XYZ file of C-alpha atoms in Angstrom:
435
model
C 61.172 -37.038 -33.583
C 62.542 -40.443 -34.541
C 59.490 -42.767 -34.503
C 60.973 -45.906 -35.748
C 59.681 -47.991 -38.551
C 58.658 -51.560 -37.739
C 61.710 -53.278 -39.241
C 64.133 -51.174 -37.051
C 62.375 -51.329 -33.661
C 64.265 -54.352 -32.585
C 67.544 -52.731 -32.930
C 66.809 -50.777 -29.708
C 65.806 -54.044 -27.791
C 69.369 -55.543 -27.315
C 70.228 -55.494 -23.605
C 73.628 -53.922 -23.198
C 75.976 -55.444 -20.744
C 77.671 -53.258 -17.898
C 81.184 -51.558 -18.034
C 82.893 -49.418 -15.786
C 83.344 -45.518 -16.658
C 86.123 -44.311 -14.496
C 85.796 -40.781 -15.714
C 82.193 -40.538 -14.327
C 83.020 -42.231 -11.054
C 85.985 -40.241 -10.153
C 84.051 -37.092 -10.451
C 80.775 -38.014 -8.892
C 80.732 -35.867 -5.719
C 81.749 -32.699 -8.069
C 79.048 -33.445 -10.501
C 76.204 -33.625 -7.963
C 77.030 -30.527 -6.275
C 76.809 -28.551 -9.501
C 73.851 -26.541 -10.547
C 71.885 -27.515 -13.772
C 73.667 -24.781 -15.655
C 77.050 -25.644 -14.341
C 76.698 -29.339 -15.230
C 75.298 -28.360 -18.666
C 78.322 -26.040 -19.287
C 80.555 -28.998 -18.257
C 78.798 -31.603 -20.628
C 78.753 -29.252 -23.500
C 82.466 -28.011 -22.993
C 83.533 -31.783 -22.974
C 81.642 -32.495 -25.989
C 83.182 -29.589 -27.958
C 86.599 -30.897 -26.822
C 85.794 -34.453 -27.684
C 84.148 -34.011 -31.203
C 86.659 -31.632 -32.519
C 84.645 -28.546 -32.275
C 86.954 -26.626 -29.798
C 90.097 -28.819 -30.252
C 92.495 -30.290 -32.565
C 90.553 -33.827 -32.116
C 89.335 -35.318 -35.343
C 85.978 -33.857 -36.230
C 83.104 -36.105 -35.297
C 79.594 -35.280 -36.367
C 76.080 -36.590 -36.126
C 73.109 -34.673 -37.116
C 70.797 -35.320 -34.536
C 73.204 -34.754 -31.502
C 74.672 -31.718 -33.234
C 71.075 -30.271 -33.725
C 70.548 -30.381 -29.994
C 73.971 -29.041 -29.279
C 73.637 -25.947 -31.474
C 70.385 -25.267 -29.312
C 72.258 -25.748 -26.140
C 75.181 -23.313 -26.868
C 72.564 -20.760 -27.817
C 70.750 -21.369 -24.596
C 73.981 -21.201 -22.732
C 74.840 -17.971 -24.481
C 71.654 -16.387 -23.124
C 72.062 -17.570 -19.401
C 75.645 -16.774 -19.119
C 75.863 -13.752 -21.275
C 79.048 -15.531 -22.755
C 79.174 -15.048 -26.599
C 81.759 -17.667 -26.729
C 78.881 -20.087 -26.818
C 77.225 -18.372 -29.758
C 80.380 -18.616 -31.465
C 80.398 -22.523 -30.882
C 77.043 -22.635 -32.145
C 77.820 -21.039 -35.412
C 81.028 -22.820 -35.568
C 79.168 -26.179 -35.152
C 76.563 -25.214 -38.086
C 79.566 -24.610 -40.190
C 81.182 -27.975 -39.294
C 78.017 -29.817 -39.920
C 77.437 -28.164 -43.250
C 81.059 -28.965 -44.340
C 80.997 -32.599 -43.153
C 77.531 -33.983 -43.310
C 76.705 -31.800 -46.380
C 79.554 -33.467 -48.376
C 80.342 -36.928 -49.487
C 82.026 -39.513 -46.886
C 85.769 -39.849 -47.195
C 85.184 -43.495 -47.987
C 82.727 -42.722 -50.852
C 84.060 -42.653 -54.550
C 82.238 -39.426 -54.788
C 83.424 -36.133 -53.404
C 82.379 -32.685 -52.857
C 78.766 -31.418 -51.982
C 76.136 -34.019 -51.863
C 74.071 -31.576 -53.773
C 76.274 -31.736 -56.748
C 77.017 -27.838 -56.449
C 80.649 -26.669 -57.027
C 82.625 -25.501 -53.953
C 81.508 -21.785 -54.214
C 77.973 -22.538 -54.704
C 77.800 -25.166 -52.119
C 79.270 -22.765 -49.549
C 76.389 -20.353 -50.424
C 73.670 -23.064 -50.228
C 75.136 -26.002 -47.971
C 71.982 -27.521 -47.273
C 70.348 -27.848 -50.887
C 71.331 -31.481 -50.988
C 70.164 -32.247 -47.677
C 72.621 -33.415 -44.933
C 74.103 -37.015 -44.175
C 73.131 -38.812 -40.882
C 76.713 -39.386 -39.811
C 76.488 -43.039 -39.165
C 79.555 -45.025 -39.079
C 79.120 -47.318 -42.097
C 78.752 -46.285 -45.583
C 75.086 -46.410 -47.111
C 73.742 -49.810 -48.526
C 74.600 -49.918 -52.176
C 71.908 -50.253 -54.734
C 72.672 -54.175 -55.402
C 73.043 -54.897 -51.789
C 70.479 -56.856 -49.428
C 68.633 -55.024 -46.878
C 69.979 -56.263 -43.180
C 67.792 -55.054 -40.589
C 70.496 -54.786 -37.936
C 73.234 -53.424 -40.221
C 70.910 -50.473 -41.824
C 70.997 -49.199 -38.317
C 74.554 -48.458 -38.503
C 74.547 -47.189 -42.137
C 74.647 -43.628 -43.378
C 71.941 -41.974 -45.508
C 69.533 -39.255 -44.708
C 66.587 -39.411 -42.246
C 63.880 -36.921 -42.460
C 63.527 -36.527 -38.676
C 67.129 -35.796 -38.646
C 66.787 -33.069 -41.271
C 63.830 -31.673 -39.310
C 65.787 -31.276 -35.974
C 68.582 -29.418 -38.049
C 66.052 -26.882 -39.664
C 64.728 -26.199 -36.035
C 68.263 -25.519 -35.040
C 68.756 -23.394 -37.898
C 65.931 -21.484 -37.204
C 66.992 -20.957 -33.547
C 69.975 -19.552 -34.893
C 68.065 -17.073 -37.134
C 66.106 -15.792 -34.166
C 69.218 -15.583 -32.009
C 71.156 -13.718 -34.442
C 68.870 -11.959 -36.956
C 70.975 -13.150 -39.877
C 68.891 -14.128 -42.750
C 71.197 -16.788 -44.310
C 70.423 -19.143 -41.622
C 66.540 -18.661 -42.559
C 67.464 -19.264 -46.243
C 69.480 -22.494 -45.359
C 66.621 -23.864 -43.161
C 63.969 -23.122 -45.725
C 66.234 -24.685 -48.521
C 66.776 -27.781 -46.660
C 62.870 -27.953 -45.822
C 62.066 -27.751 -49.421
C 64.521 -30.387 -50.497
C 63.229 -32.808 -47.846
C 59.647 -32.320 -48.766
C 60.463 -33.074 -52.335
C 62.757 -36.056 -51.637
C 60.795 -37.720 -49.001
C 57.282 -37.314 -49.795
C 55.488 -38.961 -52.590
C 52.008 -39.190 -54.111
C 49.993 -42.217 -53.440
C 46.964 -41.761 -55.724
C 45.349 -38.865 -57.423
C 44.200 -36.224 -55.106
C 45.073 -38.214 -52.073
C 47.518 -37.162 -49.415
C 51.168 -37.918 -49.981
C 53.268 -40.286 -47.803
C 56.608 -40.302 -46.849
C 59.927 -42.327 -46.842
C 61.660 -42.819 -43.555
C 65.365 -43.090 -44.770
C 66.845 -41.992 -48.013
C 70.123 -42.504 -49.839
C 73.003 -39.688 -49.509
C 71.915 -38.201 -52.869
C 68.287 -38.585 -52.262
C 67.901 -40.743 -55.325
C 66.357 -43.770 -53.923
C 64.550 -44.974 -50.575
C 66.643 -47.134 -48.091
C 63.886 -47.818 -45.658
C 60.520 -46.847 -47.038
C 58.354 -47.028 -43.900
C 56.939 -43.724 -42.867
C 57.589 -42.358 -39.469
C 54.548 -41.794 -37.595
C 55.107 -38.184 -36.674
C 57.442 -37.186 -39.550
C 54.531 -35.297 -41.440
C 53.288 -33.612 -38.177
C 56.902 -32.633 -37.582
C 57.217 -31.383 -41.386
C 54.155 -29.350 -40.879
C 54.990 -27.583 -37.781
C 58.594 -27.114 -38.635
C 57.726 -25.683 -42.026
C 55.269 -23.046 -40.431
C 57.977 -22.274 -37.958
C 60.239 -21.417 -40.614
C 57.881 -19.349 -42.696
C 56.828 -17.454 -39.566
C 60.409 -16.691 -38.842
C 61.126 -15.772 -42.645
C 58.121 -13.312 -42.250
C 59.411 -11.452 -39.365
C 62.857 -10.861 -40.884
C 63.371 -7.214 -41.543
C 64.398 -7.729 -45.011
C 62.376 -9.067 -47.911
C 62.146 -12.772 -47.872
C 64.579 -14.575 -50.230
C 64.470 -18.182 -50.520
C 61.525 -20.902 -50.764
C 58.461 -19.913 -49.258
C 57.326 -23.397 -48.186
C 53.682 -22.899 -49.357
C 53.572 -26.364 -51.269
C 55.137 -28.120 -48.445
C 52.709 -26.672 -45.863
C 49.933 -27.570 -48.003
C 51.331 -31.179 -48.550
C 52.074 -31.823 -44.838
C 48.687 -30.308 -43.826
C 46.847 -32.971 -46.044
C 48.844 -35.713 -44.506
C 48.161 -34.432 -40.745
C 44.544 -34.095 -41.143
C 42.909 -36.565 -38.794
C 46.091 -38.045 -37.824
C 46.643 -40.526 -35.048
C 49.632 -39.410 -32.902
C 49.256 -41.979 -30.048
C 52.542 -43.425 -28.825
C 53.865 -44.939 -25.611
C 57.614 -44.434 -26.789
C 59.226 -41.952 -24.463
C 61.200 -40.166 -27.109
C 57.965 -39.953 -29.481
C 56.105 -38.804 -26.493
C 58.314 -35.941 -25.513
C 58.378 -34.941 -29.390
C 54.615 -34.612 -29.185
C 54.970 -32.391 -26.218
C 57.725 -30.307 -27.701
C 55.517 -29.938 -31.041
C 52.574 -28.903 -28.793
C 54.691 -26.170 -27.158
C 56.018 -24.996 -30.563
C 52.464 -24.850 -31.995
C 51.234 -22.773 -28.745
C 54.193 -20.178 -29.470
C 53.693 -20.095 -33.047
C 49.911 -19.298 -32.754
C 50.785 -16.520 -30.396
C 53.215 -15.322 -33.168
C 50.632 -15.327 -35.922
C 50.899 -18.758 -37.519
C 47.765 -20.556 -38.467
C 47.456 -24.350 -37.849
C 44.659 -26.689 -38.420
C 41.905 -26.244 -35.897
C 42.391 -28.120 -32.606
C 45.707 -29.752 -33.702
C 47.259 -28.377 -30.387
C 44.488 -30.266 -28.182
C 44.924 -33.350 -30.363
C 48.548 -33.487 -29.619
C 48.072 -33.061 -25.914
C 45.292 -35.714 -25.739
C 47.612 -38.330 -27.625
C 50.373 -37.330 -25.043
C 48.128 -37.909 -22.004
C 47.077 -41.218 -23.104
C 50.517 -42.443 -24.244
C 52.041 -41.045 -20.880
C 49.539 -43.029 -18.917
C 50.750 -46.264 -20.730
C 54.304 -45.367 -20.260
C 54.228 -44.663 -16.555
C 52.650 -47.912 -15.984
C 55.090 -49.801 -18.249
C 57.577 -50.267 -15.359
C 60.474 -48.983 -17.776
C 61.717 -46.342 -15.359
C 62.033 -48.936 -12.528
C 64.543 -50.862 -14.717
C 68.428 -50.870 -13.808
C 70.457 -48.438 -16.102
C 71.692 -51.140 -18.285
C 68.243 -52.000 -19.808
C 67.418 -48.237 -20.499
C 68.472 -45.873 -23.191
C 69.207 -42.499 -21.490
C 68.476 -40.369 -24.708
C 64.988 -41.764 -25.275
C 64.223 -41.072 -21.786
C 65.688 -37.558 -21.815
C 63.549 -36.867 -24.723
C 60.550 -37.274 -22.760
C 61.898 -35.115 -19.963
C 62.564 -32.297 -22.485
C 58.853 -32.533 -23.405
C 57.654 -32.379 -19.925
C 59.808 -29.208 -19.525
C 57.861 -27.979 -22.447
C 54.775 -28.796 -20.451
C 55.619 -26.367 -17.774
C 56.361 -23.624 -20.276
C 53.050 -24.072 -21.898
C 51.285 -23.714 -18.364
C 53.430 -20.725 -17.662
C 52.079 -19.225 -21.201
C 48.591 -20.117 -20.359
C 48.867 -18.348 -16.941
C 50.331 -14.943 -18.461
C 47.806 -12.190 -18.780
C 48.559 -11.579 -22.554
C 48.061 -15.158 -23.833
C 45.433 -15.207 -26.566
C 44.833 -18.954 -25.714
C 43.893 -18.493 -21.906
C 40.340 -18.629 -22.698
C 40.479 -22.358 -23.839
C 39.165 -24.493 -21.160
C 40.072 -27.898 -22.661
C 43.621 -26.630 -22.896
C 43.352 -25.615 -19.368
C 42.300 -29.055 -18.349
C 44.706 -30.868 -20.527
C 47.630 -28.989 -19.249
C 46.480 -29.688 -15.611
C 46.531 -33.252 -16.291
C 50.050 -33.105 -17.654
C 51.537 -31.236 -14.929
C 50.818 -34.258 -12.789
C 53.556 -35.903 -14.724
C 56.311 -33.277 -13.673
C 57.689 -35.801 -11.153
C 58.838 -38.253 -14.100
C 60.867 -35.183 -15.512
C 62.602 -34.712 -12.011
C 63.230 -38.537 -11.838
C 64.789 -38.608 -15.369
C 66.926 -35.636 -15.134
C 68.188 -36.680 -11.508
C 68.738 -40.294 -12.471
C 70.852 -39.964 -15.614
C 72.624 -36.839 -13.694
C 74.202 -39.268 -11.330
C 77.435 -40.579 -12.362
C 76.643 -43.959 -11.015
C 74.013 -44.507 -13.728
C 76.489 -43.623 -16.474
C 78.953 -46.484 -15.791
C 77.457 -48.887 -18.135
C 77.584 -49.511 -22.057
C 73.995 -48.263 -22.375
C 75.483 -44.704 -21.568
C 78.962 -45.007 -22.887
C 77.992 -46.321 -26.285
C 75.813 -43.482 -26.899
C 77.611 -40.910 -25.001
C 77.554 -37.793 -27.129
C 73.763 -38.083 -27.618
C 73.185 -38.936 -24.038
C 75.330 -35.984 -22.505
C 73.885 -33.480 -25.261
C 70.166 -34.223 -24.508
C 70.988 -34.449 -20.667
C 72.248 -30.935 -21.060
C 69.140 -29.861 -23.086
C 67.086 -31.201 -20.275
C 68.973 -29.307 -17.777
C 68.902 -25.875 -19.657
C 65.761 -26.484 -21.988
C 65.181 -23.021 -23.026
C 67.595 -22.669 -25.571
C 65.844 -25.662 -27.482
C 62.256 -25.081 -26.641
C 61.788 -21.354 -26.554
C 61.061 -19.772 -29.932
C 62.369 -16.315 -29.461
C 60.583 -13.498 -31.390
C 62.867 -11.327 -33.545
C 62.587 -7.535 -32.959
C 60.657 -6.772 -36.159
C 57.496 -8.596 -36.979
C 56.097 -8.031 -40.348
C 53.283 -10.262 -40.882
C 52.184 -13.994 -40.026
C 53.598 -16.766 -42.071
C 50.155 -17.403 -43.923
C 50.466 -13.999 -45.461
C 53.780 -14.469 -47.340
C 53.641 -13.091 -50.912
C 53.992 -15.644 -53.771
């Protein structure tokens, strides 16, 4: 999740002035009468048209948004049984790799950012990482750091790469095509090697928050609070999927990365009152719960620690008054991140209540989920608030339209993003992968 480094938090403190969105206001009644699935379909069809995925519009790719969009298209394919949405997901993966996996048009460098030739780059499109997709070129080595300008500059974010690993993993689980698993693990191995660094002998590593496009230098050296946690869970998720594929595992095994992240995560403090960070904690907790059932082994009591931090953070956030502010003073995608996390809580509770859940005997987990379920009205409020066209008329919505609409669709149909579908053939747990 994008936990912000101290130098960049003020970039989100600018109050955005209101402007009119005629498209939203003209369709208000139609939108309010749609089911969540219908509204999600409308949002995702519009996104595909607007960003050149299903139209002749110029291709516009942004890694965070596109990761959620891939999950949404997979979810819509499951809900509607319309495989055209699966095709959109796969086409989006291809567009991301062939745009964000290559140098920018305004960069004197060209080709794959990994340095591979065209043919090898096609076979290993994530080996050099993936650009963020920001509007401005990255800061040059001899340029001074500008806190505000850096927010608009390109480069690579670990937490964006992590979201793309998750999206590729869900494509693997949905299609059973091993190449997506290989690409996700190649990206994971590259990200761990580039973003983490040793601090002292035998101590846990630390991580950079933002790296240059070619991963040769740090652009923002601060460590995102939850980056090691996300890396740990995602690496185990990718390894679990690889172990379940019917053919022998090809590509990185991620043992080294998992061990490195585990050392960074040990005894971690995950407390946050940022809504997007809180949502990310809850999604992480749901992933841990599902992966434990699927055979992955995590550090003892990690699940309970994540939920405890979320409970404390939600208490502070609910009492902050942010949700009572008018829309021009709020950032929809950050609130929607929390809503998605609260959807995850409901699914965690359903898993606990199922007869075959191996975690159902944990009384602490029962109590924590009971407490978190009391925050369900926040999820309903956020979903309903941002689904209303009247609240989409200001610049706080329009200036972030793609990420807002895609994450609203995720919250309306969250299963595509949240559920880790099992493959038909399960060989062995991730921990048992051969070296």
